[in-house]
Every structure is written in structure tokens, then in C-alpha cells.
Tab-separated table of C-alpha atoms in Angstrom:
chain	number	residue	atom	x	y	z
D	1	MET	CA	0.000	0.000	0.000
D	2	HIS	CA	1.341	3.395	-0.925
D	3	ALA	CA	1.586	6.194	1.601
D	4	ALA	CA	-1.047	8.044	-0.347
D	5	ASP	CA	-3.357	5.091	0.274
D	6	THR	CA	-3.169	5.457	4.173
D	7	PRO	CA	-6.729	5.898	5.418
D	8	ALA	CA	-7.319	9.594	6.229
D	9	PRO	CA	-9.959	8.877	8.889
D	10	ARG	CA	-7.376	7.198	11.118
D	11	ARG	CA	-5.140	10.288	11.071
D	12	ARG	CA	-8.088	12.520	11.855
D	13	THR	CA	-9.095	10.278	14.763
D	14	LEU	CA	-5.612	10.410	16.266
D	15	LEU	CA	-5.404	14.177	15.908
D	16	GLY	CA	-8.850	14.560	17.376
D	17	ALA	CA	-7.976	12.414	20.374
D	18	LEU	CA	-4.878	14.457	21.080
D	19	ALA	CA	-6.829	17.671	20.801
D	20	GLY	CA	-9.479	16.308	23.132
D	21	LEU	CA	-6.854	15.260	25.670
D	22	ALA	CA	-5.280	18.711	25.590
D	23	ALA	CA	-8.667	20.306	26.085
D	24	ALA	CA	-9.462	17.972	28.989
D	25	LEU	CA	-6.172	18.751	30.672
D	26	ALA	CA	-6.682	22.457	30.199
D	27	LEU	CA	-10.246	22.465	31.472
D	28	PRO	CA	-9.523	22.084	35.210
D	29	MET	CA	-6.910	24.824	35.000
D	30	ALA	CA	-9.373	27.144	33.363
D	31	LEU	CA	-12.051	26.417	35.963
D	32	ALA	CA	-9.750	26.469	39.034
D	33	PRO	CA	-10.109	29.645	41.080
D	34	THR	CA	-7.146	32.007	40.762
D	35	ALA	CA	-5.364	32.506	44.114
D	36	ALA	CA	-5.086	36.144	45.164
D	37	PRO	CA	-1.490	37.314	45.040
D	38	ALA	CA	0.109	37.587	48.484
D	39	ALA	CA	0.320	41.179	49.713
D	40	GLU	CA	3.794	42.607	49.457
D	41	PRO	CA	5.505	43.451	52.772
D	42	VAL	CA	5.509	47.125	53.719
D	43	ASP	CA	8.968	48.474	52.915
D	44	VAL	CA	10.102	50.392	56.017
D	45	VAL	CA	13.353	52.302	56.427
D	46	ALA	CA	14.242	53.420	59.965
D	47	THR	CA	17.150	55.620	60.925
D	48	THR	CA	18.181	53.886	64.167
D	49	GLY	CA	18.268	50.281	65.267
D	50	MET	CA	15.885	50.997	68.137
D	51	ILE	CA	13.183	52.294	65.809
D	52	ALA	CA	13.771	49.432	63.367
D	53	ASP	CA	13.344	46.970	66.234
D	54	ALA	CA	9.996	48.543	67.156
D	55	ALA	CA	8.848	48.379	63.523
D	56	ARG	CA	9.756	44.679	63.299
D	57	ALA	CA	7.989	43.904	66.575
D	58	VAL	CA	4.798	45.662	65.473
D	59	GLY	CA	4.917	44.757	61.788
D	60	GLY	CA	5.910	41.103	62.047
D	61	ASP	CA	5.891	39.273	58.715
D	62	ALA	CA	3.986	42.122	57.086
D	63	VAL	CA	7.006	44.433	57.024
D	64	ASP	CA	10.475	44.459	55.549
D	65	VAL	CA	12.581	46.756	57.742
D	66	ARG	CA	15.994	48.253	57.138
D	67	ALA	CA	17.937	50.298	59.700
D	68	LEU	CA	20.340	52.879	58.299
D	69	MET	CA	22.528	53.042	61.412
D	70	GLY	CA	24.005	49.844	62.762
D	71	PRO	CA	25.906	48.927	65.935
D	72	GLY	CA	28.434	51.499	67.104
D	73	VAL	CA	27.117	54.222	64.793
D	74	ASP	CA	26.656	57.698	66.250
D	75	PRO	CA	23.348	59.157	64.974
D	76	HIS	CA	24.303	62.721	65.944
D	77	ALA	CA	27.034	62.787	63.310
D	78	TYR	CA	25.584	60.392	60.728
D	79	ARG	CA	25.106	61.646	57.166
D	80	GLN	CA	23.039	59.806	54.600
D	81	THR	CA	24.905	57.987	51.834
D	82	ARG	CA	23.791	57.610	48.219
D	83	THR	CA	22.575	54.109	49.048
D	84	ASP	CA	20.591	55.503	51.969
D	85	ILE	CA	18.985	58.143	49.761
D	86	ALA	CA	17.850	55.490	47.278
D	87	ALA	CA	16.432	53.317	50.079
D	88	LEU	CA	14.653	56.240	51.724
D	89	ALA	CA	13.174	57.499	48.477
D	90	GLY	CA	11.855	54.036	47.595
D	91	ALA	CA	10.384	53.188	50.995
D	92	ASP	CA	6.668	52.862	51.718
D	93	LEU	CA	7.359	54.374	55.151
D	94	VAL	CA	10.320	56.186	56.690
D	95	LEU	CA	10.622	56.280	60.484
D	96	TRP	CA	13.058	58.559	62.285
D	97	ASN	CA	13.492	59.690	65.864
D	98	GLY	CA	13.376	63.450	65.465
D	99	LEU	CA	14.111	65.865	68.341
D	100	TYR	CA	17.304	66.699	66.449
D	101	LEU	CA	18.887	63.288	67.037
D	102	GLU	CA	19.632	62.839	63.329
D	103	ALA	CA	20.984	66.377	63.145
D	104	GLN	CA	22.903	65.948	59.886
D	105	MET	CA	19.934	64.296	58.144
D	106	GLU	CA	17.104	66.457	59.425
D	107	GLU	CA	16.790	68.819	56.455
D	108	PHE	CA	16.767	65.916	53.990
D	109	LEU	CA	14.122	64.010	55.979
D	110	LEU	CA	11.884	67.061	56.273
D	111	ASP	CA	12.088	67.588	52.512
D	112	LEU	CA	11.327	63.909	51.911
D	113	ALA	CA	8.200	64.174	54.078
D	114	ALA	CA	6.616	66.421	51.446
D	115	ARG	CA	6.601	63.498	48.983
D	116	GLN	CA	5.986	60.307	50.995
D	117	PRO	CA	5.117	58.991	54.478
D	118	VAL	CA	7.897	60.092	56.837
D	119	VAL	CA	7.249	60.069	60.590
D	120	ALA	CA	9.405	61.421	63.451
D	121	VAL	CA	8.172	58.933	66.047
D	122	ALA	CA	9.722	60.485	69.180
D	123	GLU	CA	8.045	63.777	68.407
D	124	ALA	CA	4.714	62.091	69.160
D	125	LEU	CA	5.608	62.379	72.862
D	126	PRO	CA	3.878	65.181	74.793
D	127	GLU	CA	6.255	68.070	75.438
D	128	ASN	CA	5.751	67.831	79.203
D	129	LEU	CA	7.416	64.381	79.138
D	130	LEU	CA	10.492	65.627	77.292
D	131	ILE	CA	13.679	66.886	78.941
D	132	GLY	CA	15.189	70.171	77.831
D	133	HIS	CA	18.844	71.148	77.982
D	134	ASP	CA	20.457	74.447	78.938
D	135	ASP	CA	22.998	74.174	76.112
D	136	TYR	CA	20.342	73.748	73.401
D	137	GLU	CA	17.659	76.387	73.809
D	138	GLY	CA	14.336	75.390	72.289
D	139	ARG	CA	15.354	71.763	71.787
D	140	HIS	CA	14.795	68.619	73.819
D	141	ASP	CA	16.962	65.672	74.713
D	142	PRO	CA	16.289	63.060	71.976
D	143	HIS	CA	17.373	59.933	73.931
D	144	VAL	CA	13.824	58.921	74.897
D	145	TRP	CA	14.499	55.180	74.413
D	146	MET	CA	16.398	55.139	77.718
D	147	ASN	CA	13.054	54.967	79.547
D	148	PRO	CA	10.989	51.920	78.486
D	149	ASN	CA	7.770	53.611	79.630
D	150	LEU	CA	8.402	56.525	77.270
D	151	TRP	CA	9.489	54.133	74.546
D	152	SER	CA	6.106	52.428	74.817
D	153	ARG	CA	4.561	55.645	73.501
D	154	VAL	CA	7.005	55.584	70.584
D	155	VAL	CA	5.970	51.990	69.810
D	156	ILE	CA	2.368	53.202	69.613
D	157	ALA	CA	3.472	55.947	67.199
D	158	VAL	CA	5.196	53.283	65.067
D	159	ARG	CA	2.012	51.185	65.146
D	160	ASP	CA	-0.117	54.122	64.021
D	161	ALA	CA	2.316	54.973	61.214
D	162	LEU	CA	2.149	51.387	59.918
D	163	ILE	CA	-1.648	51.368	60.093
D	164	ALA	CA	-1.749	54.603	58.082
D	165	VAL	CA	0.193	53.046	55.178
D	166	ALA	CA	-1.362	49.544	55.394
D	167	PRO	CA	-4.841	49.897	56.961
D	168	GLU	CA	-5.852	46.422	55.809
D	169	ARG	CA	-3.352	44.999	58.326
D	170	GLU	CA	-4.540	47.063	61.269
D	171	ALA	CA	-5.711	44.118	63.378
D	172	ALA	CA	-2.332	42.366	63.145
D	173	PHE	CA	-0.406	45.541	63.879
D	174	ARG	CA	-2.513	46.233	66.968
D	175	ALA	CA	-2.135	42.685	68.279
D	176	ASN	CA	1.634	42.707	67.744
D	177	ALA	CA	1.942	46.100	69.421
D	178	GLU	CA	0.028	44.914	72.483
D	179	ALA	CA	2.334	41.911	72.847
D	180	HIS	CA	5.426	44.099	72.555
D	181	LEU	CA	4.063	46.658	75.020
D	182	ALA	CA	3.636	43.840	77.546
D	183	GLU	CA	7.343	42.999	77.086
D	184	LEU	CA	8.261	46.629	77.716
D	185	THR	CA	6.228	46.607	80.927
D	186	GLU	CA	8.174	43.544	82.077
D	187	LEU	CA	11.457	45.261	81.152
D	188	SER	CA	10.536	48.418	83.052
D	189	GLY	CA	9.708	46.391	86.159
D	190	TYR	CA	13.020	44.538	86.007
D	191	ALA	CA	15.028	47.753	85.550
D	192	THR	CA	13.233	49.415	88.454
D	193	ARG	CA	13.974	46.461	90.712
D	194	VAL	CA	17.678	45.969	89.989
D	195	LEU	CA	18.565	49.649	89.727
D	196	GLY	CA	16.716	50.285	92.979
D	197	SER	CA	19.019	47.799	94.704
D	198	VAL	CA	21.992	50.185	94.313
D	199	PRO	CA	22.677	52.111	97.551
D	200	ALA	CA	21.165	55.604	97.313
D	201	ASP	CA	24.509	57.414	97.660
D	202	GLY	CA	25.974	55.328	94.816
D	203	ARG	CA	23.361	56.176	92.206
D	204	VAL	CA	25.619	58.288	90.018
D	205	LEU	CA	25.948	57.375	86.349
D	206	LEU	CA	28.940	58.992	84.656
D	207	SER	CA	29.423	58.208	80.955
D	208	ALA	CA	30.852	59.623	77.759
D	209	HIS	CA	27.943	61.896	76.798
D	210	ASP	CA	24.595	63.011	78.162
D	211	ALA	CA	22.543	60.140	76.741
D	212	PHE	CA	21.050	58.902	80.013
D	213	ASN	CA	18.925	61.782	81.319
D	214	TYR	CA	15.652	59.927	80.723
D	215	PHE	CA	17.195	56.923	82.454
D	216	GLY	CA	18.154	59.081	85.440
D	217	SER	CA	14.698	60.620	85.626
D	218	ALA	CA	13.023	57.200	85.523
D	219	TYR	CA	15.207	55.445	88.106
D	220	GLY	CA	16.419	58.198	90.416
D	221	TYR	CA	20.033	58.450	89.258
D	222	GLU	CA	22.251	61.487	88.965
D	223	VAL	CA	23.530	61.464	85.404
D	224	LEU	CA	26.771	63.099	84.298
D	225	GLY	CA	28.191	63.177	80.781
D	226	ILE	CA	31.607	64.364	79.701
D	227	GLN	CA	30.065	65.711	76.505
D	228	GLY	CA	26.621	67.229	76.083
D	229	ILE	CA	23.506	65.561	74.656
D	230	SER	CA	25.170	65.626	71.239
D	231	THR	CA	28.523	63.969	70.664
D	232	GLU	CA	29.268	66.905	68.358
D	233	SER	CA	29.977	69.023	71.449
D	234	GLU	CA	33.561	69.151	72.647
D	235	ALA	CA	34.835	68.057	76.045
D	236	GLY	CA	37.528	70.449	77.194
D	237	LEU	CA	40.328	69.905	79.661
D	238	GLN	CA	38.453	71.961	82.256
D	239	ARG	CA	35.458	69.622	82.059
D	240	ILE	CA	37.704	66.600	82.562
D	241	GLU	CA	39.322	68.216	85.598
D	242	GLU	CA	35.914	69.097	87.081
D	243	LEU	CA	34.754	65.512	86.780
D	244	VAL	CA	37.978	64.118	88.240
D	245	ASP	CA	37.427	66.369	91.258
D	246	LEU	CA	33.860	65.078	91.578
D	247	ILE	CA	34.944	61.425	91.284
D	248	VAL	CA	37.537	61.847	94.037
D	249	THR	CA	35.393	63.996	96.341
D	250	ARG	CA	32.327	61.779	96.133
D	251	ASP	CA	34.265	58.509	96.083
D	252	ILE	CA	32.741	57.366	92.788
D	253	ARG	CA	34.005	53.868	92.055
D	254	ALA	CA	32.759	53.166	88.511
D	255	VAL	CA	32.304	55.075	85.262
D	256	PHE	CA	31.018	53.771	81.940
D	257	VAL	CA	32.062	53.790	78.306
D	258	GLU	CA	29.543	53.760	75.456
D	259	SER	CA	29.449	51.513	72.410
D	260	SER	CA	28.951	54.384	69.956
D	261	VAL	CA	31.340	56.952	71.491
D	262	SER	CA	35.120	56.920	71.792
D	263	ASP	CA	36.353	55.836	75.225
D	264	ARG	CA	39.210	58.373	75.139
D	265	ASN	CA	37.620	60.848	77.575
D	266	ILE	CA	36.477	58.178	80.018
D	267	ARG	CA	39.998	56.759	80.170
D	268	ALA	CA	41.295	60.294	80.817
D	269	LEU	CA	39.017	60.408	83.869
D	270	VAL	CA	40.330	57.083	85.145
D	271	GLU	CA	43.934	58.216	84.695
D	272	GLY	CA	43.224	61.613	86.274
D	273	ALA	CA	41.648	59.999	89.321
D	274	ALA	CA	44.560	57.553	89.620
D	275	ALA	CA	46.989	60.504	89.627
D	276	ARG	CA	45.060	61.771	92.658
D	277	GLY	CA	45.327	58.412	94.422
D	278	HIS	CA	41.762	57.354	93.736
D	279	THR	CA	40.834	54.136	91.946
D	280	VAL	CA	37.809	54.283	89.659
D	281	GLU	CA	37.002	51.381	87.385
D	282	ILE	CA	35.297	51.225	84.016
D	283	GLY	CA	32.071	49.546	85.072
D	284	GLY	CA	31.274	48.282	81.611
D	285	GLU	CA	30.230	49.341	78.145
D	286	LEU	CA	26.702	50.710	77.784
D	287	PHE	CA	24.552	50.916	74.681
D	288	SER	CA	23.584	54.564	74.301
D	289	ASP	CA	22.823	55.644	70.735
D	290	ALA	CA	22.937	52.206	69.117
D	291	MET	CA	22.074	48.618	70.019
D	292	GLY	CA	24.289	45.537	69.936
D	293	GLU	CA	25.166	43.327	66.991
D	294	PRO	CA	22.298	42.060	64.791
D	295	GLY	CA	21.218	38.537	65.661
D	296	THR	CA	22.200	38.882	69.326
D	297	TYR	CA	19.924	39.510	72.294
D	298	GLU	CA	21.732	42.815	72.880
D	299	GLY	CA	20.891	43.651	69.272
D	300	THR	CA	17.234	44.076	70.283
D	301	TYR	CA	15.719	46.943	72.239
D	302	ILE	CA	14.760	44.629	75.114
D	303	GLY	CA	18.298	43.219	75.247
D	304	MET	CA	19.884	46.660	74.995
D	305	ILE	CA	18.047	48.032	78.037
D	306	ASP	CA	18.386	44.731	79.942
D	307	HIS	CA	22.155	44.931	79.372
D	308	ASN	CA	22.355	48.561	80.508
D	309	ALA	CA	20.261	48.094	83.644
D	310	THR	CA	22.096	44.915	84.625
D	311	THR	CA	25.558	46.350	83.962
D	312	ILE	CA	24.908	49.585	85.862
D	313	ALA	CA	23.326	47.855	88.848
D	314	ARG	CA	26.128	45.321	89.225
D	315	ALA	CA	28.929	47.885	88.757
D	316	LEU	CA	27.480	50.309	91.318
D	317	GLY	CA	26.945	47.771	94.081
D	318	GLY	CA	23.419	46.608	93.391
D	319	GLU	CA	22.017	43.133	92.882
D	320	ALA	CA	21.202	41.837	89.419
D	321	PRO	CA	21.553	38.426	87.762
D	322	GLU	CA	24.743	38.197	85.726
D	323	ARG	CA	22.865	37.175	82.591
D	324	GLY	CA	20.052	39.686	83.020
D	325	MET	CA	16.273	39.617	83.094
D	326	ARG	CA	15.855	36.574	80.877
D	327	GLY	CA	19.221	34.921	81.368
D	328	ARG	CA	20.116	35.802	77.778
D	329	LEU	CA	22.833	38.418	78.142
D	330	ALA	CA	26.212	37.449	76.744
D	331	ALA	CA	28.514	36.010	79.409
D	332	GLY	CA	30.665	38.711	80.908
D	333	SER	CA	28.628	41.525	79.373
């Protein structure tokens, strides 16, 4: 039989069967309901690690948060990079402290606020809760995170900012915020207890710059900084000599360095006191303007304040567990 003699109906049947099979396979796909695309995370850029931590706690899986300033970075002197500018301009929400903490970035952030959601979360605090400073007329101390009760109000401001840009996620943001606020209440109670165990005449906190005024107000400590509330201020020889006199006269036994400020001036105090026959130790390193390393307990807000409260209490003669409130502080911290 020649090829031309092959029965045409058989070829048509085969082609028809294949077409039918393809149609049958396609039919369920055509009738299956189309799954709604998952909502994209809210892209949040925060200036400091503390604010980024609050945004992650409130936002959970619904946010993608980037902090511009990492461990050891001084926000008073920080200037935005080109990469920062691109991240800020592309963010769904920008969160910054305000109160002139990010002094070198303030003009840029205020300009950016005219084009997209930009919120200075610490400026949500009532003015009567803020601490002024004689050296900076008309401005307030920006270090509000040193008091967990005040920081709770900042967390609420972060929550409200997230709700404003993603109202469909309001219920989740509110639930997450409530859980985090409960943690802050626990933290505040722990700090009050261990810091209150320091003898009253020993409650003097002397560190590199005036970052702990809200801490002092909350826990009844006299706070002294070599530099002012901004690390941009200079510490002169006269200031060092004044503090050495105070250390010797009041028999202060411990002073503290800060993770984001040079320890040069603190070591000058120790050496100056030693020259006067008085021994004063460095009681530990405190987190002032930045948290610890990412991925560590001290790299969270809770861990940062736990570390500070525990370190200060133990160095000044109080009672606090070596590993802190939750037993999670790094050994020897």
C-alpha cells in the first residue's frame, strides 16, 4: 500500500484524540479559582536600630525593615549615603526619631516628608514628658528610648504609622503592638527592681555623653556626661578636671564607656583619678545611641536596656543576675 493510500480517517481520529486530551487537561486549570497574590511586605526604612526593632515587633511578617545606622554608629554625626537616599526614596514608610537626634539628616528628611510617608516617632511624645537642655535652647533631649515607659509611647506611634500606610493589616499591627508593650512593661519592672538595689549614695551614672537623662529621671540616678547631649559638642580639659574632682570627692568607684562613642575621655578620667590616688574602674560598656550586633539579644531593644540596667546595677553595688532579666545576656557583658 502506498503512503497516499493510508486511510485519512485514522489520522483525523488520532489528531482529534490528542486535541481532546489537551482540552481535557486544560479544562480544570481554566475552571480552578485564581489565588489572590500575596500582599507585598511594607517596605520600612528606619534611621536607628531601636526604631527598626519597634517596627519589626509591630509589623511582624507584614514588614520588611531596614535600619540605616548599625551597631556602634553615632546618629548625631551620621550623614546619609547615596545608598541611603535610594532606600529612603523608595520606601513605603520612613521612620526617624526626630528631636534633632539625626541632626545631619534632618533637612533631607523634612524635605522627603513632602513626597511620601515620613514620621518622626519620638516627636509624638507630649512636650511635658520631654527633657530640655540648657545648652540647646528650644530643643529637647532626643534619647527617649532610655526609659521603656516613654518608649512604649514611641511603639504606639510606630504602630499608628504602619496602620496609616497599610490599613488592611490594622488588626495584626494592633495585636503585635500589644504583645510588645507587655514585654516593655516587664522590662521596666526589672530595671526598676535591679537599679533600685543600688545604695542611694551610689546612684551616680557617669558616661561619655549626656545620653542617660531619661534613664536618670526614671530610676532616680544622677547622670553626668563628659560631653553634652550631642557627641558633636567638645569636652575640654576643664570639664575633665571638674569631673575628676567630683569622682575623688564623692568617692565614685565606677564610670562607663559607650558603644557608639570613643572611650578616650572616660579613660582620661580614670587616669586623672589615679593621679590623685583614687581608683575608679570602668564599670562596663553601655549601649547609648545604638544597640548591639544584629542577631544577638543585645541587638534588640529589650536586650539593649536589659544589658544597661544589669551592667549599671552590678557595677554600682546593686544586685542583678549576671545574665540579666531573661538569662540571655552574653557572658561577661
